[in-house]
Amino acid sequence: MRRRTFLGALALATLPTLVGRPLLAATVKKRVIVIGAGMAGLAAAKTLADGGYAVTVLEARSRLGGRISTSTLWADAPVDLGASWIHGQTGNPLTALAKTIGAPTVTTLEDSQIVYDNNGIELTTAGYRNLESLRTTLENAVVSAQNNLAVDQSLRSAIDARVNFASRTAADQLRMNYLMNSDYEQEYSGPATSLSAIWFDDDSAYRGEDLLFTKGYAALPEYLSRGLDIRYQQTVKRIRNPSAGAASVETQSGTFTADRLIITLPLGVLKSTGVTFDPVLPATKTQAIAKLGMGVLNKCVLRFNRVFWAENYDWLGYVPTLNGQWAEWISLSRQLGKPILVGFNAADYGRQIESLTDGQIVAGAMATLRKIYGGAIPDPVGYQITRWAGDPLSLGSYSYLPVGATPKLRDTLAASVNRTLFFAGEATHRQYPATVHGAYLSGLRAAQEVVSAG
Ligand SMILES: Cc1cc2nc3c(=O)[nH]c(=O)nc-3n(C[C@H](O)[C@H](O)[C@H](O)COP(=O)(O)OP(=O)(O)OC[C@H]3O[C@@H](n4cnc5c(N)ncnc54)[C@H](O)[C@@H]3O)c2cc1C
């Protein structure tokens, strides 16, 4: 996922942004259960454990990190199958955290991009100019929609109406489809036909280029987890809150009780029927869960025996015939020093691709690469493919705002219940949703709320 830099949208962090500060002084040693060992859960757990609370983390997987998932299948080239980047390094609390623990990073250059037209040939200078002009047209259409729409509608229909999409040349239509996928769907993970025209981009971003972890993002959750009591393979089925200050959690293998719970279940899991609440959650919260969207971004990581692509660029773009298919690629050759390409598919196609076999997915990727680089390029020597929508412990990649949702729903999702159940996770962060830093900050916020609840 590439996150555009929103100039002027610098966030004002009001919370402590690094764990380990002496913010807490628990007079009575309260028992806290944290559900989920992703960044939100680990940030909360470490903060409270450091503050003297008795914390237990329940995690369904047999690993840390949740949607941070560093694969070590290729021992010489760790690959991140979930989050890859610290988006916007300036002022981002994760930049400081990575530095503190000595996790090596390299800058990915947003502007380092080559774009291939639908025929597989690089855009000409005039083609690049046309693409930029179409991008400006789309951005103006978004601004116009956000300034004028009285009733929300999908990003796609708001743009189409404002740019007279139907009357555009076939070439312009393909390029506009490419831009809507690359700039909006890849970033926000929901289909343009579903994203709220008014609210979809109501988030903030840190300044600066993105940072990629050369040895894997997993270093961050691993650091946060040190010294914590984490119980793996504990799939939470039922959460009970019989009275204020009392809670219990049933997993497939037992029942755990605590004074407070911090719930960091992904929005996709909250939407499913896999975890039940007794008593049921307030209607405002169940509505927020229903109305917020869980989108999809999937990766197909291809390893070759040599670099055959334009290795001076970090990003490769392709204007596809079919909307959103194999349009966005990152080359890891400069950043990892290995001949690895990652193809991204988001939104509708990102979801559809999950029903294909690995062989079919690799064949689709290679068909696009052969269109660009010719039939003689080698087959990959290895591949790794994600299916985040089908992952029962995630049920999607990250949250977005569809038509009918407003940013305030994220606050509703974050709100505590009965001073006993506290909620964190990327979907609860109004300012930085869909990111690792949003998840992390939400965990710090929930920990603070537990302290304030007494
Ligand atoms: C492909 C992809 C690329 C991304 N790229 C980036 C990026 O480059 N930069 C960025 O900032 N963000 C990126 N993101 C988003 C980022 O990964 C997430 O926003 C963030 O990691 C979410 O953290 P979290 O703690 O909220 O949730 P999670 O990491 O999902 O943690 C929740 C935990 O709950 C556990 N769980 C689920 N159900 C149960 C249950 N019933 N019982 C017990 N435990 C359960 C899960 O196993 C998981 O460990 C990407 C996401 C994906 C999928």
Short mmCIF file of C-alpha atoms and ligand atoms in Angstrom, two decimals:
data_model
loop_
_atom_site.label_atom_id
_atom_site.label_comp_id
_atom_site.label_asym_id
_atom_site.label_seq_id
_atom_site.Cartn_x
_atom_site.Cartn_y
_atom_site.Cartn_z
CA MET A 1 0.00 0.00 0.00
CA ARG A 2 1.33 3.40 -0.92
CA ARG A 3 -0.01 6.23 1.13
CA ARG A 4 -0.11 9.60 -0.50
CA THR A 5 1.45 12.43 1.38
CA PHE A 6 -1.10 15.00 2.38
CA LEU A 7 0.80 18.20 2.70
CA GLY A 8 -0.43 20.33 5.50
CA ALA A 9 -2.20 17.43 7.14
CA LEU A 10 0.42 16.97 9.78
CA ALA A 11 -1.04 15.27 12.77
CA LEU A 12 -1.08 16.65 16.25
CA ALA A 13 -0.39 13.70 18.47
CA THR A 14 -1.97 14.29 21.83
CA LEU A 15 -1.05 10.97 23.37
CA PRO A 16 2.25 9.63 24.52
CA THR A 17 3.73 8.10 21.41
CA LEU A 18 6.34 5.80 22.84
CA VAL A 19 5.73 2.95 25.16
CA GLY A 20 7.77 2.64 28.29
CA ARG A 21 7.01 6.10 29.62
CA PRO A 22 6.15 6.25 33.30
CA LEU A 23 2.57 7.37 32.59
CA LEU A 24 0.89 4.90 34.87
CA ALA A 25 0.80 4.20 38.50
CA ALA A 26 -1.57 1.35 39.21
CA THR A 27 -2.36 1.46 42.88
CA VAL A 28 -4.19 -1.86 42.80
CA LYS A 29 -2.80 -4.53 40.52
CA LYS A 30 -5.73 -4.86 38.11
CA ARG A 31 -5.96 -7.85 35.80
CA VAL A 32 -6.24 -6.92 32.17
CA ILE A 33 -6.78 -9.26 29.24
CA VAL A 34 -5.75 -7.98 25.84
CA ILE A 35 -7.29 -9.80 22.89
CA GLY A 36 -4.97 -9.85 19.88
CA ALA A 37 -1.18 -9.68 19.63
CA GLY A 38 -1.05 -7.25 16.70
CA MET A 39 0.43 -3.77 17.07
CA ALA A 40 -2.61 -2.37 18.87
CA GLY A 41 -2.75 -5.18 21.40
CA LEU A 42 0.99 -5.29 22.04
CA ALA A 43 1.26 -1.51 22.46
CA ALA A 44 -1.57 -1.59 25.00
CA ALA A 45 -0.25 -4.68 26.79
CA LYS A 46 3.30 -3.38 27.11
CA THR A 47 2.15 0.01 28.35
CA LEU A 48 -0.04 -1.53 31.04
CA ALA A 49 2.47 -4.22 32.03
CA ASP A 50 5.16 -1.55 32.36
CA GLY A 51 2.71 0.37 34.56
CA GLY A 52 2.24 -2.52 36.98
CA TYR A 53 -0.92 -4.14 35.68
CA ALA A 54 -1.25 -7.93 35.48
CA VAL A 55 -1.67 -8.37 31.73
CA THR A 56 -2.42 -11.48 29.70
CA VAL A 57 -2.58 -11.39 25.91
CA LEU A 58 -4.80 -13.91 24.14
CA GLU A 59 -3.86 -14.53 20.52
CA ALA A 60 -5.49 -17.02 18.15
CA ARG A 61 -2.47 -17.42 15.88
CA SER A 62 0.73 -19.12 16.86
CA ARG A 63 2.69 -15.99 16.01
CA LEU A 64 2.84 -12.30 16.88
CA GLY A 65 2.00 -9.32 14.73
CA GLY A 66 -1.40 -10.00 13.15
CA ARG A 67 -1.42 -7.99 9.95
CA ILE A 68 2.32 -7.54 10.35
CA SER A 69 3.58 -10.84 8.99
CA THR A 70 7.21 -11.22 7.99
CA SER A 71 7.83 -14.41 6.04
CA THR A 72 11.18 -16.10 6.47
CA LEU A 73 10.51 -18.68 3.76
CA TRP A 74 13.46 -17.21 1.87
CA ALA A 75 16.13 -17.10 4.54
CA ASP A 76 18.19 -14.47 2.74
CA ALA A 77 15.22 -12.24 1.94
CA PRO A 78 12.57 -11.70 4.63
CA VAL A 79 9.36 -10.58 2.94
CA ASP A 80 6.49 -8.72 4.56
CA LEU A 81 3.18 -10.27 3.55
CA GLY A 82 1.14 -7.76 5.56
CA ALA A 83 2.29 -4.22 6.28
CA SER A 84 5.60 -3.20 4.69
CA TRP A 85 6.08 0.50 5.32
CA ILE A 86 6.22 3.11 8.00
CA HIS A 87 4.08 5.59 6.11
CA GLY A 88 5.56 9.06 6.45
CA GLN A 89 8.70 8.90 8.56
CA THR A 90 8.70 12.43 9.99
CA GLY A 91 7.18 12.53 13.46
CA ASN A 92 5.86 9.00 13.09
CA PRO A 93 6.19 7.20 16.44
CA LEU A 94 7.22 4.04 14.61
CA THR A 95 10.27 5.77 13.15
CA ALA A 96 11.51 6.42 16.67
CA LEU A 97 10.61 2.90 17.75
CA ALA A 98 12.47 1.34 14.82
CA LYS A 99 15.49 3.47 15.63
CA THR A 100 15.38 2.59 19.32
CA ILE A 101 15.44 -1.12 18.63
CA GLY A 102 17.87 -0.87 15.73
CA ALA A 103 15.53 -2.30 13.08
CA PRO A 104 17.11 -1.48 9.72
CA THR A 105 15.02 0.48 7.24
CA VAL A 106 15.44 1.92 3.78
CA THR A 107 13.53 4.75 2.13
CA THR A 108 11.09 3.92 -0.66
CA LEU A 109 10.82 6.79 -3.08
CA GLU A 110 7.23 7.64 -3.93
CA ASP A 111 8.15 9.53 -7.07
CA SER A 112 10.46 6.80 -8.35
CA GLN A 113 7.92 5.34 -10.75
CA ILE A 114 7.81 4.15 -14.34
CA VAL A 115 4.39 3.70 -15.95
CA TYR A 116 3.61 1.35 -18.82
CA ASP A 117 0.62 2.00 -21.03
CA ASN A 118 -1.99 -0.59 -21.85
CA ASN A 119 0.11 -1.86 -24.78
CA GLY A 120 2.99 -2.61 -22.40
CA ILE A 121 5.19 0.23 -23.66
CA GLU A 122 6.38 2.96 -21.32
CA LEU A 123 4.36 6.16 -21.54
CA THR A 124 5.90 8.80 -23.74
CA THR A 125 6.65 12.23 -22.31
CA ALA A 126 3.30 13.36 -23.67
CA GLY A 127 1.72 10.26 -22.12
CA TYR A 128 3.13 11.09 -18.68
CA ARG A 129 1.85 14.65 -19.09
CA ASN A 130 -1.56 13.35 -20.03
CA LEU A 131 -1.54 11.02 -17.00
CA GLU A 132 -0.69 13.89 -14.66
CA SER A 133 -3.37 16.07 -16.22
CA LEU A 134 -5.94 13.27 -15.78
CA ARG A 135 -4.79 12.86 -12.17
CA THR A 136 -5.41 16.57 -11.57
CA THR A 137 -8.83 16.23 -13.21
CA LEU A 138 -9.72 13.40 -10.85
CA GLU A 139 -8.44 15.26 -7.81
CA ASN A 140 -10.47 18.32 -8.78
CA ALA A 141 -13.53 16.13 -9.19
CA VAL A 142 -13.01 14.76 -5.68
CA VAL A 143 -12.68 18.28 -4.24
CA SER A 144 -15.78 19.40 -6.10
CA ALA A 145 -17.75 16.39 -4.84
CA GLN A 146 -16.60 16.96 -1.27
CA ASN A 147 -17.51 20.64 -1.42
CA ASN A 148 -20.87 20.20 -3.08
CA LEU A 149 -22.47 16.85 -2.40
CA ALA A 150 -25.45 17.13 -0.09
CA VAL A 151 -25.98 13.40 -0.09
CA ASP A 152 -23.04 11.02 -0.12
CA GLN A 153 -22.46 8.76 -3.09
CA SER A 154 -19.70 6.47 -4.24
CA LEU A 155 -16.36 7.93 -5.21
CA ARG A 156 -16.69 6.31 -8.62
CA SER A 157 -20.11 7.78 -9.44
CA ALA A 158 -19.12 11.22 -8.08
CA ILE A 159 -15.99 11.26 -10.24
CA ASP A 160 -17.64 9.81 -13.34
CA ALA A 161 -20.31 12.50 -13.31
CA ARG A 162 -17.82 15.33 -12.85
CA VAL A 163 -15.27 14.24 -15.47
CA ASN A 164 -17.84 13.12 -18.07
CA PHE A 165 -16.20 9.73 -17.99
CA ALA A 166 -18.53 8.17 -20.58
CA SER A 167 -17.60 10.74 -23.21
CA ARG A 168 -13.82 10.35 -22.77
CA THR A 169 -11.62 8.55 -25.30
CA ALA A 170 -11.01 4.86 -24.67
CA ALA A 171 -7.35 5.60 -23.86
CA ASP A 172 -8.28 8.26 -21.30
CA GLN A 173 -10.83 5.94 -19.73
CA LEU A 174 -8.21 3.24 -19.25
CA ARG A 175 -5.81 5.73 -17.71
CA MET A 176 -8.50 7.16 -15.44
CA ASN A 177 -9.42 3.65 -14.30
CA TYR A 178 -5.74 3.04 -13.62
CA LEU A 179 -5.47 6.22 -11.55
CA MET A 180 -8.62 5.53 -9.57
CA ASN A 181 -7.22 2.11 -8.71
CA SER A 182 -3.68 3.19 -8.05
CA ASP A 183 -4.38 6.40 -6.13
CA TYR A 184 -7.57 5.50 -4.29
CA GLU A 185 -8.34 1.77 -4.24
CA GLN A 186 -4.80 0.57 -3.54
CA GLU A 187 -4.51 3.06 -0.73
CA TYR A 188 -7.93 2.77 0.86
CA SER A 189 -8.59 -0.92 -0.04
CA GLY A 190 -12.30 -0.44 -0.80
CA PRO A 191 -13.70 -0.41 -4.35
CA ALA A 192 -14.22 3.07 -5.81
CA THR A 193 -17.84 1.99 -6.34
CA SER A 194 -18.14 1.65 -2.56
CA LEU A 195 -15.79 4.30 -1.09
CA SER A 196 -17.62 7.33 0.30
CA ALA A 197 -16.98 10.28 -2.01
CA ILE A 198 -17.28 12.69 0.89
CA TRP A 199 -15.29 10.87 3.56
CA PHE A 200 -13.01 8.27 2.02
CA ASP A 201 -9.83 10.34 2.47
CA ASP A 202 -10.69 11.95 5.80
CA ASP A 203 -7.48 10.79 7.41
CA SER A 204 -4.11 12.35 8.08
CA ALA A 205 -0.59 11.42 7.14
CA TYR A 206 2.85 12.04 8.54
CA ARG A 207 5.26 13.86 6.30
CA GLY A 208 8.33 12.40 4.68
CA GLU A 209 9.09 9.38 2.53
CA ASP A 210 8.03 5.87 3.52
CA LEU A 211 10.41 3.49 5.27
CA LEU A 212 10.68 -0.21 4.38
CA PHE A 213 12.08 -2.74 6.87
CA THR A 214 14.94 -4.57 5.19
CA LYS A 215 14.85 -7.39 7.74
CA GLY A 216 11.10 -7.37 8.27
CA TYR A 217 8.45 -5.36 10.11
CA ALA A 218 8.13 -8.21 12.64
CA ALA A 219 10.98 -6.63 14.63
CA LEU A 220 8.49 -4.11 16.07
CA PRO A 221 5.89 -6.52 17.48
CA GLU A 222 8.72 -8.77 18.63
CA TYR A 223 10.22 -5.90 20.63
CA LEU A 224 6.90 -4.88 22.16
CA SER A 225 6.13 -8.46 23.16
CA ARG A 226 9.24 -8.94 25.30
CA GLY A 227 8.38 -9.97 28.84
CA LEU A 228 4.64 -10.14 28.16
CA ASP A 229 2.45 -13.10 29.09
CA ILE A 230 1.13 -14.09 25.67
CA ARG A 231 -1.06 -17.16 25.24
CA TYR A 232 -1.00 -18.35 21.65
CA GLN A 233 -3.59 -20.46 19.84
CA GLN A 234 -6.33 -19.03 22.01
CA THR A 235 -9.19 -18.28 19.66
CA VAL A 236 -11.66 -16.08 21.48
CA LYS A 237 -15.27 -17.22 20.98
CA ARG A 238 -17.25 -15.36 23.62
CA ILE A 239 -16.74 -12.22 25.67
CA ARG A 240 -18.79 -11.78 28.81
CA ASN A 241 -19.23 -8.62 30.83
CA PRO A 242 -21.75 -9.45 33.58
CA SER A 243 -21.09 -6.25 35.55
CA ALA A 244 -18.81 -3.22 35.61
CA GLY A 245 -15.27 -4.27 36.39
CA ALA A 246 -15.84 -7.95 35.65
CA ALA A 247 -15.22 -9.73 32.40
CA SER A 248 -14.47 -13.18 31.12
CA VAL A 249 -13.23 -14.48 27.81
CA GLU A 250 -13.95 -17.94 26.48
CA THR A 251 -11.57 -19.47 24.01
CA GLN A 252 -11.66 -22.92 22.45
CA SER A 253 -9.62 -24.24 25.35
CA GLY A 254 -10.66 -22.35 28.45
CA THR A 255 -12.07 -19.33 30.24
CA PHE A 256 -10.01 -16.34 31.38
CA THR A 257 -11.27 -13.70 33.78
CA ALA A 258 -10.12 -10.12 34.26
CA ASP A 259 -11.12 -6.72 35.60
CA ARG A 260 -10.71 -5.05 32.19
CA LEU A 261 -10.52 -6.22 28.59
CA ILE A 262 -8.85 -4.54 25.68
CA ILE A 263 -10.31 -5.89 22.45
CA THR A 264 -8.23 -5.40 19.31
CA LEU A 265 -10.08 -7.81 17.04
CA PRO A 266 -9.86 -6.70 13.41
CA LEU A 267 -13.01 -5.05 12.02
CA GLY A 268 -13.50 -8.04 9.72
CA VAL A 269 -13.64 -10.37 12.72
CA LEU A 270 -16.01 -8.04 14.61
CA LYS A 271 -18.30 -8.09 11.56
CA SER A 272 -18.38 -11.88 11.53
CA THR A 273 -20.29 -14.07 13.95
CA GLY A 274 -17.09 -15.71 15.19
CA VAL A 275 -16.98 -13.79 18.47
CA THR A 276 -20.14 -13.16 20.50
CA PHE A 277 -20.67 -10.61 23.25
CA ASP A 278 -22.80 -11.22 26.33
CA PRO A 279 -24.57 -8.88 26.86
CA VAL A 280 -24.66 -7.75 23.24
CA LEU A 281 -22.74 -4.59 22.43
CA PRO A 282 -24.66 -1.29 22.40
CA ALA A 283 -26.58 -0.65 19.18
CA THR A 284 -24.39 2.35 18.33
CA LYS A 285 -21.35 0.11 18.33
CA THR A 286 -22.90 -2.72 16.32
CA GLN A 287 -24.04 -0.13 13.78
CA ALA A 288 -20.53 1.28 13.55
CA ILE A 289 -19.18 -2.24 13.00
CA ALA A 290 -21.76 -2.85 10.27
CA LYS A 291 -21.29 0.49 8.51
CA LEU A 292 -17.51 0.71 8.42
CA GLY A 293 -15.97 -1.19 5.52
CA MET A 294 -13.22 -3.82 5.54
CA GLY A 295 -11.30 -3.74 2.29
CA VAL A 296 -8.72 -5.93 0.62
CA LEU A 297 -5.15 -5.53 -0.51
CA ASN A 298 -3.25 -8.62 -1.54
CA LYS A 299 0.34 -9.23 -2.52
CA CYS A 300 1.93 -11.62 -4.96
CA VAL A 301 5.64 -11.74 -4.25
CA LEU A 302 7.70 -13.09 -7.13
CA ARG A 303 11.35 -14.02 -6.87
CA PHE A 304 13.45 -14.33 -10.02
CA ASN A 305 16.99 -15.45 -10.74
CA ARG A 306 17.83 -12.04 -12.19
CA VAL A 307 16.43 -8.55 -12.53
CA PHE A 308 14.88 -8.01 -15.97
CA TRP A 309 12.80 -4.96 -15.16
CA ALA A 310 13.55 -1.25 -14.93
CA GLU A 311 15.62 -1.51 -11.78
CA ASN A 312 16.22 2.20 -11.37
CA TYR A 313 12.62 2.60 -10.22
CA ASP A 314 10.96 1.55 -6.99
CA TRP A 315 7.42 1.57 -8.41
CA LEU A 316 6.20 0.07 -11.67
CA GLY A 317 2.72 1.02 -12.90
CA TYR A 318 0.73 -0.65 -15.68
CA VAL A 319 -2.47 0.68 -17.27
CA PRO A 320 -4.50 -2.56 -17.46
CA THR A 321 -7.37 -3.42 -19.75
CA LEU A 322 -9.41 -4.84 -16.91
CA ASN A 323 -9.91 -2.42 -14.07
CA GLY A 324 -7.41 -2.82 -11.26
CA GLN A 325 -5.69 -6.01 -12.42
CA TRP A 326 -1.92 -6.12 -11.87
CA ALA A 327 -1.61 -2.34 -12.13
CA GLU A 328 0.79 -1.71 -9.26
CA TRP A 329 4.19 -3.24 -8.57
CA ILE A 330 7.07 -2.54 -6.26
CA SER A 331 10.59 -3.62 -7.13
CA LEU A 332 12.61 -4.70 -4.13
CA SER A 333 15.87 -4.97 -6.07
CA ARG A 334 17.23 -1.60 -4.94
CA GLN A 335 15.83 -1.84 -1.44
CA LEU A 336 16.63 -5.47 -0.59
CA GLY A 337 19.31 -6.16 -3.17
CA LYS A 338 17.33 -9.18 -4.39
CA PRO A 339 15.50 -9.80 -7.70
CA ILE A 340 12.03 -9.61 -6.17
CA LEU A 341 8.88 -7.97 -7.50
CA VAL A 342 5.66 -7.55 -5.55
CA GLY A 343 2.38 -7.20 -7.43
CA PHE A 344 -0.54 -5.60 -5.57
CA ASN A 345 -4.22 -6.17 -6.19
CA ALA A 346 -6.77 -4.24 -4.16
CA ALA A 347 -10.51 -3.78 -3.72
CA ASP A 348 -12.71 -5.88 -6.08
CA TYR A 349 -9.94 -7.66 -7.93
CA GLY A 350 -7.95 -8.07 -4.74
CA ARG A 351 -10.92 -9.99 -3.34
CA GLN A 352 -11.68 -11.95 -6.52
CA ILE A 353 -8.13 -13.16 -6.93
CA GLU A 354 -8.35 -15.10 -3.66
CA SER A 355 -10.53 -17.76 -5.31
CA LEU A 356 -7.85 -18.48 -7.93
CA THR A 357 -5.19 -21.13 -7.42
CA ASP A 358 -1.61 -20.06 -6.77
CA GLY A 359 -0.75 -21.24 -10.28
CA GLN A 360 -3.48 -19.10 -11.82
CA ILE A 361 -2.39 -16.05 -9.82
CA VAL A 362 1.25 -16.43 -10.83
CA ALA A 363 0.18 -16.96 -14.46
CA GLY A 364 -1.83 -13.71 -14.34
CA ALA A 365 1.12 -11.82 -12.91
CA MET A 366 3.48 -13.25 -15.51
CA ALA A 367 1.11 -12.46 -18.38
CA THR A 368 1.28 -8.79 -17.38
CA LEU A 369 5.05 -8.82 -16.92
CA ARG A 370 5.51 -10.55 -20.32
CA LYS A 371 3.33 -7.94 -21.97
CA ILE A 372 5.70 -5.31 -20.63
CA TYR A 373 9.09 -7.04 -20.74
CA GLY A 374 8.55 -9.63 -23.48
CA GLY A 375 8.11 -13.39 -23.70
CA ALA A 376 11.74 -14.19 -22.98
CA ILE A 377 11.71 -13.13 -19.32
CA PRO A 378 12.29 -16.03 -16.92
CA ASP A 379 9.63 -17.72 -14.85
CA PRO A 380 9.87 -16.96 -11.13
CA VAL A 381 12.00 -19.26 -9.02
CA GLY A 382 9.66 -18.75 -6.08
CA TYR A 383 6.48 -16.98 -5.07
CA GLN A 384 4.47 -16.04 -1.98
CA ILE A 385 0.78 -15.12 -2.22
CA THR A 386 -1.54 -13.56 0.36
CA ARG A 387 -5.28 -14.04 0.85
CA TRP A 388 -6.18 -11.58 3.57
CA ALA A 389 -9.95 -11.59 2.96
CA GLY A 390 -10.04 -15.34 3.47
CA ASP A 391 -7.86 -15.24 6.58
CA PRO A 392 -10.39 -16.00 9.36
CA LEU A 393 -8.36 -13.96 11.88
CA SER A 394 -8.42 -10.84 9.75
CA LEU A 395 -11.22 -11.17 7.18
CA GLY A 396 -9.84 -8.30 5.13
CA SER A 397 -6.76 -6.12 4.97
CA TYR A 398 -7.76 -2.81 6.55
CA SER A 399 -10.79 -0.64 7.15
CA TYR A 400 -12.27 2.08 4.94
CA LEU A 401 -15.22 4.45 4.87
CA PRO A 402 -17.91 3.29 2.43
CA VAL A 403 -21.01 5.26 1.42
CA GLY A 404 -23.16 5.57 4.52
CA ALA A 405 -20.21 5.75 6.92
CA THR A 406 -18.66 8.81 8.53
CA PRO A 407 -15.33 9.17 10.36
CA LYS A 408 -17.19 9.58 13.65
CA LEU A 409 -18.07 5.88 13.50
CA ARG A 410 -14.44 5.16 14.28
CA ASP A 411 -14.84 7.01 17.59
CA THR A 412 -17.98 5.00 18.27
CA LEU A 413 -16.05 1.81 17.57
CA ALA A 414 -13.32 3.00 19.93
CA ALA A 415 -15.67 3.91 22.78
CA SER A 416 -15.42 1.82 25.94
CA VAL A 417 -18.38 -0.16 27.28
CA ASN A 418 -19.31 -0.28 30.94
CA ARG A 419 -15.83 0.96 31.94
CA THR A 420 -14.76 -2.65 31.38
CA LEU A 421 -14.47 -3.33 27.66
CA PHE A 422 -11.97 -1.14 25.80
CA PHE A 423 -11.44 -1.18 22.06
CA ALA A 424 -8.33 -0.61 19.98
CA GLY A 425 -7.09 -1.53 16.51
CA GLU A 426 -6.51 0.33 13.29
CA ALA A 427 -10.24 0.72 12.54
CA THR A 428 -10.71 2.65 15.80
CA HIS A 429 -8.20 5.35 14.91
CA ARG A 430 -9.96 8.29 13.32
CA GLN A 431 -6.83 10.15 12.27
CA TYR A 432 -4.60 7.29 11.11
CA PRO A 433 -6.83 4.34 10.26
CA ALA A 434 -5.61 1.47 8.08
CA THR A 435 -2.01 1.85 9.23
CA VAL A 436 0.38 0.29 11.68
CA HIS A 437 0.98 3.60 13.40
CA GLY A 438 -2.78 4.08 13.80
CA ALA A 439 -3.03 0.62 15.37
CA TYR A 440 -0.10 1.38 17.66
CA LEU A 441 -1.50 4.75 18.80
CA SER A 442 -4.92 3.20 19.37
CA GLY A 443 -3.30 0.67 21.71
CA LEU A 444 -1.65 3.46 23.70
CA ARG A 445 -5.00 5.27 23.87
CA ALA A 446 -6.83 2.18 25.13
CA ALA A 447 -4.15 1.60 27.78
CA GLN A 448 -4.59 5.17 28.95
CA GLU A 449 -8.36 4.67 29.11
CA VAL A 450 -7.93 1.60 31.30
CA VAL A 451 -5.81 3.67 33.66
CA SER A 452 -8.33 6.52 33.70
CA ALA A 453 -11.18 4.10 34.40
CA GLY A 454 -9.52 3.37 37.74
C1 LIG B 1 -1.39 -6.56 2.72
C2 LIG B 1 -1.37 -5.42 3.72
C3 LIG B 1 -0.49 -4.38 3.54
C4 LIG B 1 -0.44 -3.34 4.46
N1 LIG B 1 0.49 -2.36 4.30
C5 LIG B 1 0.66 -1.46 5.28
C6 LIG B 1 1.79 -0.62 5.27
O1 LIG B 1 2.65 -0.73 4.40
N2 LIG B 1 1.90 0.31 6.26
C7 LIG B 1 0.96 0.43 7.24
O2 LIG B 1 1.12 1.32 8.09
N3 LIG B 1 -0.10 -0.39 7.30
C8 LIG B 1 -0.26 -1.35 6.36
N4 LIG B 1 -1.26 -2.25 6.46
C9 LIG B 1 -2.23 -2.12 7.56
C10 LIG B 1 -1.65 -2.63 8.90
O3 LIG B 1 -1.07 -3.89 8.71
C11 LIG B 1 -2.76 -2.74 9.94
O4 LIG B 1 -3.47 -1.51 10.02
C12 LIG B 1 -2.23 -3.03 11.36
O5 LIG B 1 -1.20 -4.00 11.34
C13 LIG B 1 -3.40 -3.53 12.20
O6 LIG B 1 -2.97 -3.79 13.53
P1 LIG B 1 -4.06 -4.20 14.61
O7 LIG B 1 -3.37 -4.48 15.86
O8 LIG B 1 -5.17 -3.21 14.60
O9 LIG B 1 -4.73 -5.54 14.03
P2 LIG B 1 -4.06 -6.96 13.78
O10 LIG B 1 -2.64 -6.83 13.43
O11 LIG B 1 -4.94 -7.67 12.81
O12 LIG B 1 -4.14 -7.66 15.21
C14 LIG B 1 -5.31 -8.30 15.68
C15 LIG B 1 -4.91 -9.65 16.25
O13 LIG B 1 -6.12 -10.30 16.72
C16 LIG B 1 -5.97 -11.69 16.45
N5 LIG B 1 -7.29 -12.30 16.41
C17 LIG B 1 -8.23 -12.24 15.46
N6 LIG B 1 -9.33 -12.91 15.83
C18 LIG B 1 -9.06 -13.44 17.05
C19 LIG B 1 -9.79 -14.25 17.96
N7 LIG B 1 -11.05 -14.65 17.71
N8 LIG B 1 -9.21 -14.60 19.13
C20 LIG B 1 -7.95 -14.19 19.45
N9 LIG B 1 -7.21 -13.42 18.62
C21 LIG B 1 -7.76 -13.06 17.43
C22 LIG B 1 -5.28 -11.72 15.11
O14 LIG B 1 -4.66 -12.98 14.86
C23 LIG B 1 -4.28 -10.59 15.25
O15 LIG B 1 -3.03 -11.05 15.72
C24 LIG B 1 -1.33 -3.32 5.57
C25 LIG B 1 -2.21 -4.39 5.76
C26 LIG B 1 -2.22 -5.44 4.85
C27 LIG B 1 -3.13 -6.60 5.09
#
